[in-house]
Short mmCIF file of C-alpha atoms in Angstrom, two decimals:
data_model
loop_
_atom_site.label_atom_id
_atom_site.label_comp_id
_atom_site.label_asym_id
_atom_site.label_seq_id
_atom_site.Cartn_x
_atom_site.Cartn_y
_atom_site.Cartn_z
CA MET H 112 0.97 18.85 8.52
CA GLU H 113 -0.37 17.26 5.42
CA GLU H 114 -0.40 18.61 1.92
CA ALA H 115 -3.49 17.87 -0.07
CA PRO H 116 -3.44 14.59 -2.02
CA ALA H 117 -3.44 14.58 -5.78
CA ALA H 118 -6.21 16.69 -7.30
CA PRO H 119 -9.15 15.14 -9.19
CA SER H 120 -8.45 14.18 -12.76
CA GLN H 121 -10.10 16.44 -15.29
CA ARG H 122 -10.67 13.42 -17.49
CA THR H 123 -12.15 10.98 -14.97
CA GLY H 124 -13.50 13.17 -12.19
CA GLN H 125 -11.80 10.84 -9.74
CA LYS H 126 -8.88 11.36 -7.39
CA SER H 127 -6.09 11.66 -8.37
CA HIS H 128 13.13 13.57 -11.78
CA ARG H 129 14.77 13.44 -13.91
CA SER H 130 14.91 12.61 -17.63
CA HIS H 131 14.88 8.90 -18.39
CA HIS H 132 17.45 9.33 -21.15
CA THR H 133 21.04 8.30 -20.40
CA ASP H 134 22.84 11.53 -19.54
CA ARG H 135 26.29 12.52 -20.63
CA THR H 136 27.73 11.99 -17.16
CA THR H 137 26.65 8.35 -17.10
CA VAL H 138 28.15 7.69 -20.52
CA GLN H 139 31.45 9.35 -19.61
CA SER H 140 31.57 7.44 -16.33
CA ALA H 141 31.04 4.15 -18.16
CA ARG H 142 33.86 4.97 -20.55
CA ARG H 143 36.23 5.77 -17.67
CA ARG H 144 35.48 2.49 -15.93
CA GLY H 145 36.38 0.58 -19.09
CA PRO H 146 35.14 -2.83 -20.22
CA VAL H 147 32.74 -4.82 -18.03
CA ARG H 148 33.59 -8.44 -17.28
CA ARG H 149 30.74 -10.94 -17.72
CA GLY H 150 32.00 -14.26 -16.47
CA LYS H 151 34.98 -14.97 -18.73
CA ALA H 152 33.87 -12.51 -21.40
CA ILE H 153 34.62 -8.80 -21.65
CA MET H 154 31.87 -6.37 -22.67
CA PRO H 155 32.57 -2.89 -24.07
CA PRO H 156 31.39 -0.20 -21.62
CA LEU H 157 28.84 1.37 -23.98
CA ALA H 158 27.35 -2.04 -24.76
CA ALA H 159 26.99 -2.70 -21.04
CA LEU H 160 25.37 0.71 -20.67
CA ALA H 161 22.82 -0.16 -23.34
CA PHE H 162 21.98 -3.49 -21.69
CA THR H 163 21.16 -1.80 -18.36
CA GLU H 164 19.37 1.23 -19.82
CA ASP H 165 15.74 0.12 -19.71
CA ARG H 166 16.06 -1.35 -16.25
CA ARG H 167 17.75 1.83 -15.00
CA ARG H 168 14.99 3.96 -16.45
CA SER H 169 12.34 1.76 -14.82
CA THR H 170 13.86 1.25 -11.37
CA GLY H 171 16.20 4.20 -10.85
CA GLU H 172 19.16 1.91 -10.12
CA SER H 173 22.61 3.03 -11.18
CA HIS H 174 24.54 1.47 -14.03
CA GLN H 175 27.41 0.68 -11.66
CA ALA H 176 25.08 -1.25 -9.35
CA LEU H 177 23.68 -3.29 -12.25
CA CYS H 178 26.92 -4.16 -14.06
CA THR H 179 27.59 -7.14 -11.82
CA LEU H 180 24.21 -8.64 -12.78
CA LEU H 181 24.91 -8.71 -16.52
CA GLY H 182 25.04 -12.21 -17.96
CA GLU H 183 26.79 -13.52 -21.03
CA GLY H 184 23.74 -13.56 -23.28
CA GLY H 185 24.24 -10.07 -24.65
CA GLN H 186 20.74 -8.86 -23.90
CA ALA H 187 18.88 -6.30 -21.81
CA LEU H 188 19.04 -6.87 -18.08
CA PRO H 189 15.59 -8.10 -16.98
CA ILE H 190 13.53 -6.90 -14.03
CA PRO H 191 12.75 -9.95 -11.87
CA ALA H 192 9.19 -10.65 -10.79
CA ALA H 193 8.26 -11.59 -7.24
CA ARG H 194 8.81 -15.30 -6.66
CA HIS H 195 5.97 -15.83 -4.18
CA PRO H 196 2.35 -14.66 -4.49
CA GLU H 197 2.57 -13.30 -0.94
CA GLN H 198 5.48 -11.06 -1.96
CA ALA H 199 3.52 -9.69 -4.91
CA GLN H 200 0.46 -9.14 -2.70
CA LEU H 201 2.47 -7.17 -0.14
CA GLU H 202 3.99 -5.01 -2.87
CA THR H 203 0.53 -4.37 -4.29
CA ALA H 204 -0.87 -3.33 -0.93
CA VAL H 205 2.07 -0.99 -0.26
CA PHE H 206 1.87 0.55 -3.72
CA LEU H 207 -1.85 1.29 -3.57
CA ALA H 208 -1.61 2.67 -0.03
CA CYS H 209 1.28 5.02 -0.81
CA CYS H 210 -0.25 6.32 -4.04
CA LYS H 211 -2.21 8.67 -1.78
CA ILE H 212 0.94 10.67 -1.11
CA GLY H 213 0.31 12.91 -4.13
CA GLY H 214 2.89 15.24 -5.65
CA LEU H 215 5.42 16.02 -2.93
CA SER H 216 8.77 15.68 -4.70
CA GLU H 217 10.44 14.84 -7.99
CA HIS H 218 10.15 11.16 -7.06
CA PRO H 219 6.81 9.34 -7.55
CA LEU H 220 5.42 8.15 -4.19
CA GLY H 221 8.62 9.58 -2.69
CA ILE H 222 10.61 6.67 -4.21
CA VAL H 223 14.14 7.50 -5.38
CA HIS H 224 14.78 4.00 -6.70
CA VAL H 225 13.85 0.37 -6.19
CA ARG H 226 15.99 -2.76 -6.17
CA PRO H 227 13.81 -5.68 -7.32
CA GLU H 228 14.79 -9.22 -6.36
CA GLU H 229 12.74 -12.39 -6.49
CA ASP H 230 12.39 -12.70 -2.72
CA GLN H 231 12.26 -9.05 -1.69
CA LEU H 232 11.97 -5.49 -2.93
CA THR H 233 14.23 -2.73 -1.61
CA ILE H 234 12.82 0.79 -1.84
CA ARG H 235 14.95 3.89 -1.35
CA VAL H 236 12.69 6.65 -0.04
CA VAL H 237 13.35 10.39 -0.17
CA ASN H 238 15.49 11.47 2.79
CA GLU H 239 12.84 13.81 4.21
CA PRO H 240 10.96 13.27 7.52
CA TYR H 241 7.61 14.29 6.04
CA VAL H 242 7.81 11.56 3.36
CA VAL H 243 8.70 8.93 5.97
CA HIS H 244 5.74 10.14 8.03
CA TYR H 245 3.37 9.70 5.10
CA TRP H 246 4.63 6.18 4.43
CA ALA H 247 4.26 5.14 8.06
CA GLU H 248 0.81 6.68 8.35
CA PHE H 249 -0.47 5.08 5.15
CA LEU H 250 1.02 1.63 5.83
CA LEU H 251 0.90 0.80 9.54
CA PRO H 252 -2.39 -0.99 10.33
CA ARG H 253 -4.87 -0.02 13.02
CA LEU H 254 -8.54 -0.64 13.67
CA SER H 255 -10.70 2.04 12.11
CA SER H 256 -14.35 1.02 12.49
CA GLU H 257 -15.67 -1.95 14.41
CA ASP H 258 -19.19 -1.24 13.16
CA ALA H 259 -18.36 -1.70 9.47
CA LEU H 260 -19.83 -4.82 7.88
CA ASP H 261 -16.92 -5.42 5.52
CA PRO H 262 -13.67 -6.35 7.34
CA ARG H 263 -11.71 -4.29 4.82
CA ASP H 264 -13.41 -1.20 6.23
CA GLN H 265 -12.44 -2.16 9.78
CA VAL H 266 -8.70 -1.84 9.19
CA SER H 267 -6.76 1.21 8.01
CA GLY H 268 -3.32 0.73 6.53
CA VAL H 269 -2.04 -2.59 5.19
CA ALA H 270 -3.66 -5.50 6.99
CA GLY H 271 -1.14 -7.80 8.68
CA LEU H 272 1.85 -5.56 8.03
CA ARG H 273 4.52 -5.41 10.73
CA TYR H 274 7.94 -3.80 10.74
CA ARG H 275 11.31 -4.36 12.34
CA ARG H 276 14.62 -2.61 12.11
CA GLU H 277 17.44 -4.45 10.35
CA GLY H 278 20.60 -2.37 10.57
CA SER H 279 19.99 0.91 8.79
CA GLN H 280 16.84 -0.35 7.07
CA ILE H 281 13.21 -0.89 8.00
CA CYS H 282 11.86 -4.31 7.05
CA LEU H 283 8.16 -4.50 6.22
CA HIS H 284 6.73 -8.00 6.45
CA ARG H 285 3.65 -10.05 7.21
CA PRO H 286 3.98 -12.71 9.94
CA GLY H 287 4.26 -16.21 8.57
CA MET H 288 4.50 -15.14 4.92
CA PRO H 289 7.48 -15.15 2.52
CA ALA H 290 7.30 -11.41 1.85
CA ARG H 291 9.77 -8.60 2.59
CA ILE H 292 10.05 -4.97 1.57
CA MET H 293 13.14 -3.13 2.77
CA LEU H 294 12.91 0.64 3.21
CA THR H 295 16.16 2.58 3.08
CA GLY H 296 17.51 6.05 2.39
CA PHE H 297 16.58 7.70 5.69
CA ASN H 298 17.44 7.57 9.38
CA PRO H 299 15.60 4.49 10.76
CA TRP H 300 15.05 6.30 14.05
CA TRP H 301 12.71 8.63 12.16
CA TRP H 302 10.44 5.69 11.44
CA GLN H 303 10.40 4.59 15.07
CA ARG H 304 9.69 8.09 16.40
CA ILE H 305 6.85 8.53 13.92
CA ALA H 306 5.47 5.07 14.68
CA ASP H 307 5.51 5.84 18.42
CA ARG H 308 3.56 9.01 17.77
CA LEU H 309 1.03 7.18 15.57
CA THR H 310 0.65 4.47 18.21
CA ALA H 311 -0.37 7.08 20.76
CA ASP H 312 -2.88 8.59 18.33
CA TYR H 313 -4.28 5.49 16.63
CA ASP H 314 -3.45 2.41 18.73
CA LEU H 315 -1.45 0.66 16.01
CA LEU H 316 -1.49 -3.13 15.72
CA GLN H 317 2.32 -3.29 15.56
CA SER H 318 2.51 -4.82 19.06
CA GLU H 319 0.46 -7.83 17.94
CA PRO H 320 2.94 -10.66 17.23
CA ASP H 321 0.62 -12.28 14.70
CA TRP H 322 -2.33 -11.39 12.52
CA THR H 323 -5.42 -10.26 14.36
CA PRO H 324 -8.69 -11.92 13.28
CA VAL H 325 -9.99 -8.76 11.64
CA GLU H 326 -6.73 -8.30 9.69
CA ARG H 327 -6.89 -11.88 8.46
CA ALA H 328 -10.50 -11.39 7.39
CA ALA H 329 -9.62 -8.16 5.57
CA TYR H 330 -6.72 -9.85 3.79
CA LEU H 331 -8.85 -12.78 2.64
CA ALA H 332 -11.64 -10.47 1.49
CA THR H 333 -9.18 -8.47 -0.61
CA ALA H 334 -7.61 -11.60 -2.10
CA ALA H 335 -11.06 -12.89 -3.09
CA THR H 336 -11.75 -9.87 -5.32
CA SER H 337 -10.21 -8.69 -8.59
CA PHE H 338 -9.83 -5.06 -7.50
CA GLU H 339 -6.16 -5.29 -6.44
CA PRO H 340 -4.49 -7.78 -8.81
CA ALA H 341 -0.94 -8.47 -7.72
CA SER H 342 -0.09 -9.48 -11.29
CA LEU H 343 -0.63 -5.84 -12.29
CA PHE H 344 0.48 -3.68 -9.39
CA SER H 345 3.53 -5.59 -8.13
CA PRO H 346 5.33 -5.34 -11.52
CA LEU H 347 4.29 -1.69 -11.71
CA LEU H 348 5.87 -0.89 -8.33
CA ARG H 349 9.02 -2.67 -9.49
CA ARG H 350 9.04 -0.24 -12.45
CA ILE H 351 7.79 2.84 -10.59
CA ARG H 352 10.48 5.15 -11.98
CA ALA H 353 9.03 4.60 -15.45
CA THR H 354 6.15 6.86 -14.39
CA ALA H 355 8.42 9.78 -13.40
CA GLY H 356 8.66 12.82 -15.63
CA PRO H 357 11.61 15.16 -16.16
CA GLY H 358 10.32 17.92 -13.87
CA SER H 359 10.93 18.74 -10.22
CA ILE H 360 7.50 17.54 -9.01
CA ASN H 361 5.93 14.18 -9.89
CA SER H 362 2.97 12.18 -8.67
CA THR H 363 1.65 8.74 -9.60
CA ASP H 364 -1.70 7.25 -8.66
CA ALA H 365 -3.59 4.06 -9.52
CA TRP H 366 -7.00 2.64 -8.65
CA SER H 367 -9.76 0.32 -9.82
CA ALA H 368 -12.17 1.56 -12.48
CA ILE H 369 -15.63 0.50 -13.54
CA GLY H 370 -15.87 -2.78 -15.44
CA GLY H 371 -12.91 -4.51 -13.83
CA ASN H 372 -10.39 -2.19 -15.45
CA PHE H 373 -7.86 0.16 -13.85
CA ARG H 374 -6.63 3.72 -13.97
CA LEU H 375 -3.05 4.93 -13.83
CA GLU H 376 -2.51 8.66 -13.50
CA THR H 377 0.60 10.81 -13.46
CA THR H 378 1.00 14.54 -13.07
CA ASP H 379 3.85 16.02 -15.12
CA GLY H 380 4.78 12.46 -16.04
CA PRO H 381 7.15 11.08 -18.68
CA PRO H 382 6.86 11.47 -22.46
CA CYS H 383 4.39 8.93 -23.83
CA PRO H 384 6.94 7.13 -26.07
CA ASP H 385 9.12 6.46 -23.02
CA LEU H 386 6.22 5.12 -20.96
CA ILE H 387 5.01 2.91 -23.81
CA ARG H 388 8.47 1.39 -24.16
CA LEU H 389 9.04 0.83 -20.45
CA LEU H 390 5.58 -0.59 -19.66
CA GLY H 391 4.75 -1.97 -23.07
CA ASN H 392 6.96 -3.35 -25.81
CA GLY H 393 10.43 -2.63 -24.44
CA PRO H 394 12.82 -5.42 -23.41
CA THR H 395 11.95 -5.00 -19.72
CA GLY H 396 8.32 -3.98 -20.31
CA LEU H 397 5.09 -5.62 -19.18
CA GLY H 398 3.76 -6.28 -22.65
CA TRP H 399 0.94 -3.78 -22.30
CA GLU H 400 -0.56 -3.02 -25.72
CA VAL H 401 -1.70 0.43 -26.82
CA ASP H 402 -5.37 0.29 -27.75
CA ASP H 403 -5.92 4.03 -28.12
CA LYS H 404 -3.81 7.14 -27.60
CA SER H 405 -4.17 10.91 -27.45
CA CYS H 406 -0.67 12.36 -27.12
CA THR H 407 0.63 15.94 -27.19
CA CYS H 408 4.20 15.17 -26.06
CA LEU H 409 5.92 15.77 -29.39
CA CYS H 410 3.77 18.62 -30.70
CA ASP H 411 5.23 22.08 -31.23
CA HIS H 412 1.90 23.91 -30.93
CA THR H 413 -0.63 24.44 -28.16
CA HIS H 414 -3.64 22.24 -27.50
CA THR H 415 -6.87 22.70 -25.61
CA ALA H 416 -6.08 19.48 -23.72
CA VAL H 417 -3.71 19.76 -20.75
CA GLY H 418 -2.22 16.30 -21.02
CA CYS H 419 -2.07 12.90 -22.67
CA ASN H 420 -4.19 9.76 -22.50
CA ILE H 421 -3.28 6.18 -23.38
CA ASP H 422 -5.57 3.18 -23.18
CA PHE H 423 -3.39 0.15 -22.49
CA ARG H 424 -4.63 -3.42 -22.75
CA GLU H 425 -3.07 -6.08 -20.55
CA PRO H 426 -2.81 -9.13 -22.85
CA ALA H 427 -2.87 -11.74 -20.09
CA THR H 428 -6.31 -10.71 -18.81
CA GLY H 429 -7.67 -8.49 -21.57
CA ARG H 430 -8.34 -5.76 -19.03
CA PHE H 431 -7.61 -2.12 -19.71
CA VAL H 432 -5.31 0.26 -17.88
CA TYR H 433 -6.49 3.79 -18.65
CA TYR H 434 -3.49 6.09 -18.33
CA SER H 435 -3.63 9.86 -18.13
CA ASN H 436 -0.85 12.41 -17.71
CA THR H 437 -1.93 15.86 -16.61
CA LYS H 438 0.68 18.51 -17.40
CA TRP H 439 0.60 21.19 -14.74
CA GLY H 440 4.23 22.25 -15.03
CA ARG H 441 4.74 22.41 -11.27
CA THR H 442 8.11 23.51 -9.93
CA LEU H 443 9.94 23.36 -6.63
CA ASP H 444 9.41 27.05 -5.92
CA ASP H 445 9.98 28.97 -2.68
CA ARG H 446 6.41 28.40 -1.52
CA ARG H 447 6.70 24.64 -1.94
CA ARG H 448 10.09 24.61 -0.20
CA GLN H 449 8.56 26.46 2.72
CA THR H 450 5.71 23.95 2.86
CA ILE H 451 8.19 21.06 2.89
CA SER H 452 10.17 22.68 5.72
CA GLU H 453 6.98 23.06 7.75
CA MET H 454 5.96 19.45 7.12
CA ASN H 455 9.42 18.22 8.14
CA ARG H 456 9.16 20.11 11.44
CA ALA H 457 5.69 18.71 12.07
CA ALA H 458 6.63 15.11 11.23
CA PHE H 459 7.73 14.33 14.79
CA THR H 460 5.26 16.47 16.75
#
């Protein structure tokens, strides 16, 4: 039932939505709602719209949902970081696991929007069974190879991850840790049906009430390396919509590169100036600095290159994030719609 993951990058040889700009409908809606109250103060609607803009473009949240969070300081609404290291580590593990989904919809990783809070992250996933199947398959842990020497190779999925249903949402957590990711946007029974099927095929560890020894060993081995820094990938997941382009098909991928650096790759991603603002020097950005850039976004003539490249430097560590955006111009054509229909039918069988 699976569609092939993202194709190899032409630049690296390794594996591999809408416009971010405020649309006319959002502006008109803000005007109709009138001034926004911030405590005892009243804020003009267009000013409130400006203060939520960068966060909306990074998370996919609506202006209406963010208005109540505006303070009285008259500044851009920030994107909160995870309070606990365990929360950031869980977000990192989920992000890197689900990057394998490739280009299946207009939403990167199948994420429509995220709601970042200090103690949890809520992720709205595309309301399609095949996307839910991919998430469950990539995340739910099971033993993969008892003969492997490294415990990280003995567990597939996210080590220690368990789930439970909370109302209409699926809560992802790790026993004994202050970490929660809430999945929403789809029928929670889909998740359970898919998990039951995966349990029959793979003997999932979901029934274990606590960490198994091999999961604990895999977790500690990962934490002891610098290949999956939570300080990098957790904030990126909380800004995942910043990597989405204006087209009908998007994909985002990230992985470790040689020399302790990292690669971030999009296909049909956003214009480079938008990405630089939202991940770099914008009011809700990560402070990434542009070290080098090869951009064709604003050119009115053809190039031999099929995309853009930006070398970001993370100031806190000095490590590089090598970004590439391959422009394939994919569309949601009849063939892709047929493929999606087939994958939806196969998601429960």
